[in-house]
Amino acid sequence: MTNEPTNDTTGATAPGTDDTVKMRRENAMMRQQLFAAGKRNETLTSTLRSAREELTRIKSEIASLSEPPNTYGTVVSEPQGTGDGRTVDVFASGRRMRLAVAPDVSDDVLVPGADVRLSEGLVVIDRADSRGVGDVAPVRELMPDGERIIIGGMNDDELVCRLTRELVDRGVRVGDHVLVDRRTQFAIEVVEKPEVQTLLLEEVPDISYEDIGGLAAQIDQIQDAVEMPFEHPELFTEHELKPPKGILLYGPPGCGKTLIAKAVANSLSARRADLAAKSYFINVKGPELLDKYVGETERQLRIIFARAREKATAGSPVVVFFDEMESLFRTRGTGKSSDVETTIVPQLLAEIDGVESLENVIVIGASNREDLIDPAILRPGRLDVKIRIERPDDDAARDIFSKYVTDRLPLHASLAEQGVTALIDRCVERMFARSRANEFVEVTYADGRREILFFADFASGAMIHNVVDRAKKHAIKSVLSGEGRGMRWDHFETAIAEEFEEHEDLPNTTNPDEWARISGRKGERITHLRMLHTGQQTPTAV
């Protein structure tokens, strides 16, 4: 009989089972312990890393706090040598020194005029930002080497300064204002002066001949004098004819002298639109040019013509326009408190026909007191052409009205049926009628003769423009008040009456003859004025 092992079906555990369970439990516990140890290790590693970073930061702060102070200097010459043996001349602490350059500093940093940072051992280690402060001085002259300039100093002294690399590349002009570091005698940057910019406006005005009414004859004259030489220079050369150097536009105020000058510049620019060069318009306002310091006005004149020659050298026509010319170039010897005109007038004469020629430059002057301008300026060879801008007559007034009263305006039905032309005719008839309602002033001449002047004798393009603007304002007020949309005749009639009323008191002056000259009434001497609307009289001028 064979003895074989049997399984106990009553639930008894087989031999070795308890050891296996125990081992599994121990393995699980070990894994938990290893996981917890790993977590603690990660936490410890992160803490150590943070501590190391904090120590590094503290060490860096301690190093920066204990670092010796740096000094600053200005490079005054190009670097010399290569590699680790490079040197450069630097102005620092009031001395010019030749210093070594750190290997990581590029030559682009070491340009003349640049500020650099120096180590304790006076080694150039980095570029520094410019301070951007200093003295502002005008450039009086450019040196031949192109790297130095002569500037005006205190007490009318002159100082030679060097230009930084940026200014050499950019370029400076006579008359520019530069920021100068007096320590290093470097011109750092160009400072834009507002008064210089308003004086030298080089933009072409947006005014064309079509915008000017009632001056067709004068426009033809100025086109012959200005545009023909620019358009056909070969014909002038063939006939050995030199173009005029200057033009004087004179006449009563508000009649279009300034508009014509602007239209000239605009026309020259439009005709040269297909060329690379364009025309320039330099607008010089007489009163703004005057300066209380001796020699400053003359210097400004030299700057203006230097700019004009600079632009004209490139083949661009340049118009130099002097508005209110009598304020600058009065007859010499007529000054009341000073004789500034004794130096300003010769300066202009020297610029117009001096040693330096004015090629492609035309001088245009405008004045309503041409009798005050020095005769030397008005002679042929300087301001060759004199064009009188007359007050508008009936036909000229219609032309001027047509520039401002057009079909684009919102006209009332009562006027729209008649048309714009009928409205303009009605306005001209109202303004220019020599009726009792339009009587303005009675003048008495030196010989005792009397004459009645009407508002038509003092009309101007500016007055007509103002009348139309007043009518537009009344039309807008009518819309706002609920009276309906559209310009009516009563708007224009009211505007004309208001314009006349504002001029009633203007002749009230103690010098009637002077008023007559300003108003454009030339001829016999006027000794007495009587206002016909108010009956107001002015004292007799003896």
XYZ file of C-alpha atoms in Angstrom:
542
model
C 0.000 0.000 0.000
C 1.409 3.315 -1.149
C 1.387 6.416 1.145
C 0.603 9.663 -0.949
C 0.123 13.228 0.372
C -3.420 14.465 0.444
C -4.940 17.990 0.417
C -6.888 19.080 3.398
C -10.198 20.362 2.123
C -11.099 21.776 5.480
C -9.126 25.120 4.922
C -5.727 24.263 6.332
C -2.780 26.396 4.965
C -0.130 24.616 2.965
C 3.386 24.559 4.304
C 5.389 27.830 3.416
C 2.342 30.072 2.920
C 2.892 32.173 6.071
C 6.444 32.982 5.060
C 5.301 34.258 1.650
C 2.679 36.567 3.126
C 5.120 37.885 5.639
C 7.668 38.593 2.895
C 5.088 40.451 0.810
C 4.153 42.601 3.758
C 7.757 43.414 4.417
C 8.306 44.327 0.740
C 5.298 46.659 0.792
C 6.553 48.372 3.909
C 10.007 48.772 2.378
C 8.496 50.298 -0.747
C 6.549 52.765 1.383
C 9.665 53.650 3.298
C 11.632 54.095 0.066
C 8.888 56.361 -1.375
C 8.814 58.466 1.796
C 12.613 58.684 1.751
C 12.514 59.806 -1.894
C 10.023 62.527 -1.036
C 12.172 63.693 1.841
C 15.198 63.643 -0.465
C 13.423 65.779 -3.079
C 12.359 68.252 -0.413
C 15.881 68.381 0.951
C 17.330 68.828 -2.548
C 14.924 71.703 -3.276
C 15.786 73.319 0.037
C 19.475 72.984 -0.647
C 19.049 74.385 -4.141
C 17.132 77.412 -2.794
C 19.745 77.884 -0.106
C 22.517 77.758 -2.693
C 20.729 80.308 -4.897
C 20.172 82.571 -1.913
C 23.847 82.237 -0.944
C 24.836 83.061 -4.525
C 22.586 86.123 -4.509
C 23.912 87.285 -1.164
C 27.448 86.725 -2.366
C 26.722 88.717 -5.525
C 25.223 91.567 -3.504
C 28.179 91.561 -1.159
C 30.508 91.639 -4.159
C 28.639 94.520 -5.777
C 28.538 96.455 -2.515
C 32.232 95.916 -1.980
C 33.073 96.630 -5.629
C 35.227 99.746 -6.092
C 33.479 102.713 -7.804
C 33.635 103.114 -11.594
C 34.501 106.328 -13.323
C 33.297 107.671 -16.665
C 35.090 109.260 -19.556
C 34.641 110.387 -23.147
C 36.464 108.813 -26.069
C 38.430 111.444 -27.958
C 40.126 109.383 -30.682
C 39.885 106.123 -32.583
C 41.221 102.996 -30.766
C 44.721 101.799 -31.523
C 46.105 98.282 -31.643
C 44.288 94.950 -31.843
C 43.197 92.183 -29.501
C 44.226 92.426 -25.863
C 46.675 95.220 -26.650
C 44.079 97.795 -27.727
C 44.288 101.295 -26.285
C 42.153 104.387 -26.684
C 42.472 108.033 -25.683
C 39.817 108.999 -23.115
C 39.072 112.316 -21.432
C 38.270 111.601 -17.784
C 38.558 113.532 -14.527
C 39.803 116.586 -16.367
C 42.675 114.720 -18.008
C 43.282 113.114 -21.361
C 44.611 109.592 -20.823
C 45.496 106.601 -22.987
C 43.760 103.585 -21.437
C 43.580 99.864 -22.088
C 40.403 98.309 -23.441
C 38.749 95.166 -22.072
C 38.684 92.262 -24.574
C 34.860 92.075 -24.679
C 34.463 95.750 -25.698
C 33.954 96.115 -29.461
C 35.439 98.883 -31.581
C 31.913 100.107 -32.397
C 31.682 101.348 -28.817
C 34.932 103.284 -29.010
C 33.866 106.099 -31.356
C 34.929 109.724 -30.741
C 32.448 111.493 -28.507
C 31.044 108.307 -26.921
C 30.836 108.062 -23.130
C 32.462 104.917 -21.640
C 32.665 103.297 -18.207
C 36.091 102.736 -16.620
C 37.097 100.167 -14.010
C 39.044 100.920 -10.841
C 42.202 100.237 -12.789
C 41.132 102.704 -15.510
C 40.326 100.065 -18.102
C 37.496 100.685 -20.569
C 34.908 98.036 -19.742
C 31.618 99.200 -21.298
C 29.775 102.007 -23.077
C 27.770 104.455 -20.966
C 24.637 106.410 -21.796
C 25.151 110.014 -22.813
C 24.213 112.621 -20.235
C 22.301 114.657 -22.835
C 22.981 117.977 -21.118
C 25.268 120.888 -21.881
C 25.327 124.319 -23.498
C 23.309 125.150 -26.609
C 25.255 127.166 -29.173
C 24.702 128.131 -32.831
C 26.947 126.749 -35.558
C 28.683 129.669 -37.247
C 31.050 127.879 -39.587
C 31.989 124.377 -40.741
C 35.676 123.458 -40.744
C 37.143 121.960 -43.964
C 37.859 118.568 -42.352
C 34.141 117.986 -41.801
C 34.722 116.893 -38.199
C 34.980 120.278 -36.509
C 32.746 123.335 -36.294
C 32.973 126.893 -35.023
C 30.240 127.804 -32.565
C 29.243 131.077 -30.959
C 30.154 131.430 -27.328
C 29.533 133.866 -24.540
C 30.357 137.533 -25.084
C 30.344 136.905 -28.841
C 33.401 134.629 -28.532
C 33.963 131.735 -30.901
C 34.892 128.169 -30.005
C 36.069 125.249 -32.123
C 34.322 121.967 -31.240
C 34.515 118.432 -32.551
C 31.538 116.496 -33.861
C 30.621 113.065 -32.578
C 30.532 110.204 -35.060
C 26.711 110.413 -35.151
C 26.793 114.110 -36.074
C 29.489 113.562 -38.698
C 27.290 110.956 -40.355
C 24.134 113.030 -39.935
C 25.663 116.316 -41.012
C 25.175 119.780 -39.527
C 24.581 123.111 -41.221
C 25.460 126.689 -40.495
C 22.703 128.075 -38.311
C 21.910 124.789 -36.554
C 21.943 124.821 -32.766
C 24.016 122.049 -31.182
C 24.350 120.700 -27.658
C 27.979 121.128 -26.584
C 29.804 119.429 -23.695
C 32.194 122.149 -22.545
C 34.393 119.651 -20.663
C 35.268 117.609 -23.713
C 34.422 120.264 -26.355
C 32.278 117.790 -28.300
C 29.052 118.730 -30.072
C 26.709 115.926 -28.963
C 23.465 116.480 -30.865
C 21.465 118.984 -32.902
C 18.847 120.838 -30.881
C 15.754 121.926 -32.774
C 15.002 125.536 -31.896
C 11.284 126.381 -32.362
C 11.937 129.979 -33.430
C 14.378 128.852 -36.132
C 11.932 126.264 -37.455
C 9.089 128.779 -37.718
C 11.417 131.176 -39.475
C 12.595 128.694 -42.083
C 9.475 126.994 -43.409
C 10.608 124.828 -46.288
C 7.215 123.325 -47.094
C 5.498 124.279 -50.322
C 2.154 126.042 -49.595
C -1.050 124.465 -50.843
C -2.174 127.560 -52.780
C -2.510 127.605 -56.583
C -3.170 130.397 -59.059
C -6.719 129.067 -59.463
C -7.383 129.927 -55.816
C -6.633 133.619 -56.418
C -9.324 135.825 -57.881
C -9.173 139.209 -59.582
C -5.394 139.281 -60.184
C -5.026 137.679 -63.608
C -2.794 140.458 -64.976
C -0.477 140.373 -61.961
C -0.258 136.588 -62.127
C 0.814 136.807 -65.783
C 3.542 139.289 -64.824
C 4.955 137.145 -62.041
C 4.823 133.996 -64.185
C 6.924 135.770 -66.817
C 9.387 136.931 -64.180
C 9.703 133.764 -62.120
C 8.553 130.643 -63.929
C 9.825 131.354 -67.415
C 13.531 131.415 -66.373
C 13.117 128.117 -64.499
C 11.229 126.424 -67.331
C 13.390 127.624 -70.236
C 16.904 128.273 -68.922
C 18.443 127.375 -72.289
C 16.614 130.262 -73.989
C 17.814 132.724 -71.376
C 21.360 131.433 -71.846
C 21.057 131.705 -75.622
C 19.892 135.320 -75.391
C 22.443 136.108 -72.645
C 19.614 137.216 -70.388
C 19.829 136.755 -66.637
C 16.623 135.996 -64.746
C 15.454 138.610 -62.229
C 16.904 138.282 -58.753
C 13.909 139.666 -56.931
C 10.317 140.818 -57.175
C 8.436 143.368 -55.098
C 4.701 142.910 -54.620
C 3.251 146.119 -53.259
C -0.179 147.550 -52.732
C -2.923 147.934 -50.126
C -3.235 145.285 -47.409
C -5.455 142.267 -47.919
C -5.294 142.269 -51.710
C -3.401 139.021 -52.329
C 0.334 139.744 -52.169
C 1.087 136.833 -49.856
C -1.237 134.512 -51.783
C 0.618 135.210 -55.027
C 3.993 134.436 -53.424
C 2.679 131.120 -52.100
C 1.131 130.257 -55.470
C 4.508 130.842 -57.155
C 6.182 128.238 -54.935
C 3.300 125.820 -55.457
C 3.399 126.245 -59.239
C 7.152 125.676 -59.400
C 6.763 122.502 -57.353
C 3.893 121.211 -59.519
C 5.825 121.773 -62.741
C 8.794 119.822 -61.359
C 6.748 116.923 -59.963
C 8.340 114.581 -62.502
C 11.849 115.497 -61.377
C 13.744 114.329 -58.332
C 14.347 117.892 -57.155
C 11.459 119.870 -55.734
C 10.966 123.550 -55.048
C 11.224 125.152 -51.617
C 9.472 128.104 -50.037
C 11.307 129.912 -47.232
C 8.840 132.214 -45.517
C 10.546 135.051 -43.617
C 8.274 137.157 -41.442
C 9.954 140.506 -40.962
C 9.051 141.240 -37.324
C 10.084 137.736 -36.213
C 13.533 138.210 -37.718
C 14.345 141.285 -35.642
C 16.456 140.607 -32.576
C 17.438 142.920 -29.742
C 21.042 141.701 -29.790
C 23.437 143.447 -32.122
C 24.348 141.310 -35.111
C 21.730 138.601 -34.520
C 19.359 139.796 -37.249
C 22.204 139.930 -39.767
C 23.279 136.426 -38.742
C 19.745 135.156 -39.288
C 19.773 136.676 -42.775
C 23.014 134.872 -43.566
C 21.461 131.601 -42.352
C 18.391 132.097 -44.545
C 20.396 132.619 -47.711
C 22.809 129.833 -46.774
C 19.809 127.479 -46.603
C 18.517 128.814 -49.905
C 21.869 128.252 -51.643
C 22.107 124.781 -50.111
C 18.745 123.754 -51.569
C 19.344 125.516 -54.895
C 22.708 123.803 -55.421
C 20.833 120.536 -55.973
C 18.896 122.140 -58.822
C 15.782 122.960 -56.817
C 14.213 126.394 -57.287
C 13.974 128.248 -53.996
C 11.607 131.120 -53.234
C 12.682 133.370 -50.341
C 9.624 135.391 -49.362
C 9.917 138.468 -47.120
C 6.511 139.462 -45.787
C 6.108 142.965 -44.347
C 9.383 143.900 -45.984
C 9.310 147.505 -44.779
C 9.664 146.325 -41.175
C 13.165 145.024 -41.933
C 14.642 147.065 -44.734
C 13.666 150.655 -44.023
C 15.474 153.553 -45.606
C 18.762 153.993 -43.770
C 18.892 156.904 -41.377
C 15.167 156.953 -40.596
C 15.318 154.948 -37.351
C 13.752 156.668 -34.349
C 15.380 154.809 -31.456
C 18.103 152.874 -33.279
C 19.780 152.637 -36.642
C 19.529 148.862 -36.991
C 18.591 149.260 -40.667
C 22.097 150.615 -41.388
C 23.457 147.067 -41.005
C 20.449 144.953 -42.031
C 20.026 146.604 -45.434
C 23.702 146.169 -46.455
C 23.518 142.528 -45.339
C 20.579 141.874 -47.676
C 22.306 143.704 -50.531
C 25.426 141.597 -50.011
C 23.373 138.406 -50.118
C 21.454 139.371 -53.265
C 24.337 140.550 -55.449
C 27.436 139.755 -53.420
C 30.325 137.465 -54.281
C 28.239 134.304 -53.819
C 25.728 134.115 -56.639
C 22.084 133.244 -56.123
C 21.476 130.579 -58.744
C 17.947 129.147 -58.743
C 16.965 131.507 -55.910
C 14.301 134.181 -56.331
C 13.617 136.804 -53.654
C 10.030 138.017 -53.353
C 9.126 140.894 -51.073
C 5.643 142.034 -50.060
C 4.838 145.422 -48.591
C 2.002 147.908 -48.323
C 4.467 150.695 -47.479
C 6.943 150.486 -50.321
C 7.809 154.149 -49.733
C 9.600 153.098 -46.509
C 11.881 150.511 -48.154
C 15.477 151.575 -48.801
C 15.882 152.674 -52.446
C 19.078 150.622 -52.813
C 17.007 147.454 -52.493
C 14.467 148.547 -55.090
C 16.897 149.484 -57.840
C 17.233 147.271 -60.965
C 19.584 144.360 -60.425
C 18.149 143.576 -57.005
C 14.379 143.667 -56.861
C 14.080 144.011 -60.628
C 10.340 143.560 -61.043
C 7.771 145.681 -59.207
C 4.181 144.496 -59.400
C 1.391 146.583 -57.910
C -1.493 144.599 -56.457
C -4.538 146.841 -56.923
C -7.781 146.844 -55.003
C -10.460 144.831 -56.804
C -12.967 146.524 -59.089
C -16.413 145.137 -59.897
C -15.148 142.418 -62.257
C -12.301 141.401 -59.952
C -14.714 141.269 -57.015
C -16.962 138.871 -58.960
C -13.963 136.649 -59.624
C -13.010 136.682 -55.936
C -16.584 135.929 -54.832
C -16.655 132.960 -57.211
C -13.770 131.360 -55.281
C -15.818 131.275 -52.070
C -19.481 131.189 -53.200
C -19.934 127.974 -55.174
C -22.644 125.440 -56.005
C -21.342 123.270 -53.167
C -22.819 125.638 -50.568
C -26.294 124.845 -49.194
C -28.308 127.698 -50.740
C -31.904 128.446 -49.826
C -34.544 127.715 -52.444
C -35.011 131.448 -53.054
C -31.350 131.723 -54.125
C -30.949 128.298 -55.699
C -33.505 129.208 -58.393
C -31.550 132.345 -59.361
C -28.173 130.606 -59.293
C -24.784 131.418 -57.822
C -23.932 133.981 -60.510
C -26.986 136.096 -59.700
C -26.125 135.955 -55.989
C -22.566 137.127 -56.674
C -23.798 139.982 -58.876
C -26.162 141.087 -56.130
C -23.374 141.050 -53.517
C -21.013 143.038 -55.773
C -23.734 145.589 -56.533
C -24.410 146.030 -52.817
C -20.746 146.462 -51.912
C -19.549 148.527 -54.861
C -22.529 150.806 -55.448
C -21.479 154.452 -55.204
C -24.607 155.410 -53.382
C -25.214 157.514 -50.320
C -25.610 154.369 -48.223
C -22.036 153.345 -49.138
C -20.360 156.696 -48.456
C -17.415 156.090 -46.157
C -15.317 159.178 -45.494
C -14.856 162.708 -46.773
C -11.216 163.715 -47.244
C -9.849 167.211 -47.512
C -6.617 167.708 -49.446
C -3.899 170.244 -48.755
C -5.198 172.519 -51.529
C -8.654 172.622 -49.931
C -10.311 170.254 -52.400
C -12.693 167.676 -50.963
C -13.566 164.186 -52.119
C -16.017 161.573 -50.906
C -14.637 158.047 -50.718
C -16.926 155.021 -50.746
C -16.489 151.595 -49.213
C -15.680 150.343 -52.703
C -12.495 152.439 -52.596
C -11.257 150.332 -49.669
C -12.525 146.884 -50.652
C -10.054 144.023 -50.735
C -9.982 140.304 -51.340
C -9.661 139.734 -47.602
C -12.805 141.812 -46.996
C -14.779 139.793 -49.561
C -13.599 136.539 -47.993
C -14.660 137.823 -44.593
C -18.115 138.785 -45.901
C -18.691 135.259 -47.185
C -17.508 133.749 -43.896
C -19.871 136.016 -41.959
C -22.788 134.959 -44.176
C -21.955 131.293 -43.565
C -21.907 131.893 -39.817
C -25.350 133.556 -39.941
C -26.683 130.622 -41.995
C -25.430 128.158 -39.359
C -27.060 130.201 -36.572
C -30.341 130.136 -38.525
C -30.205 126.337 -38.667
C -29.535 126.105 -34.937
C -32.398 128.471 -34.126
C -34.855 126.461 -36.230
C -35.308 128.987 -39.045
C -34.447 126.428 -41.708
C -31.447 125.241 -43.648
C -29.787 127.109 -46.501
C -28.035 130.448 -47.062
C -30.424 133.336 -47.787
C -29.841 136.821 -49.169
C -30.425 138.419 -45.772
C -27.396 136.465 -44.491
C -25.183 138.123 -47.107
C -26.782 141.547 -46.648
C -26.241 141.389 -42.890
C -22.638 140.255 -43.404
C -21.902 143.193 -45.744
C -23.463 145.677 -43.302
C -21.409 144.260 -40.424
C -18.202 144.419 -42.459
C -18.844 148.073 -43.348
C -19.713 148.914 -39.760
C -16.436 147.498 -38.462
C -14.476 149.754 -40.809
C -16.231 152.967 -39.831
C -13.860 153.806 -36.972
C -10.622 152.738 -38.663
C -9.772 156.171 -40.164
C -9.851 157.713 -36.685
C -6.214 158.799 -36.585
C -4.404 161.980 -35.709
C -2.459 161.725 -38.955
C -4.894 161.459 -41.894
C -2.105 161.543 -44.465
C -0.386 158.571 -42.824
C -3.686 156.658 -42.795
C -4.117 157.379 -46.501
C -0.680 155.930 -47.304
C -1.332 152.802 -45.273
C -4.694 152.351 -46.983
C -3.126 152.648 -50.406
C -4.415 156.155 -51.228
C -1.423 157.798 -52.865
C -1.420 161.290 -54.286
C -1.967 164.679 -52.730
C -1.529 165.204 -49.034
C -4.689 164.677 -46.948
C -5.155 167.065 -44.038
C -8.640 166.286 -42.764
C -11.039 163.341 -42.499
C -14.767 163.333 -41.740
C -16.661 160.118 -41.201
C -19.894 160.304 -43.146
C -21.677 157.563 -41.196
C -20.954 158.815 -37.697
C -20.001 162.407 -38.336
C -16.810 161.852 -36.373
C -13.957 164.135 -37.351
C -10.255 163.867 -36.773
C -7.919 166.725 -35.922
C -6.137 168.382 -38.766
C -2.593 167.156 -39.319
C -0.197 169.952 -39.936
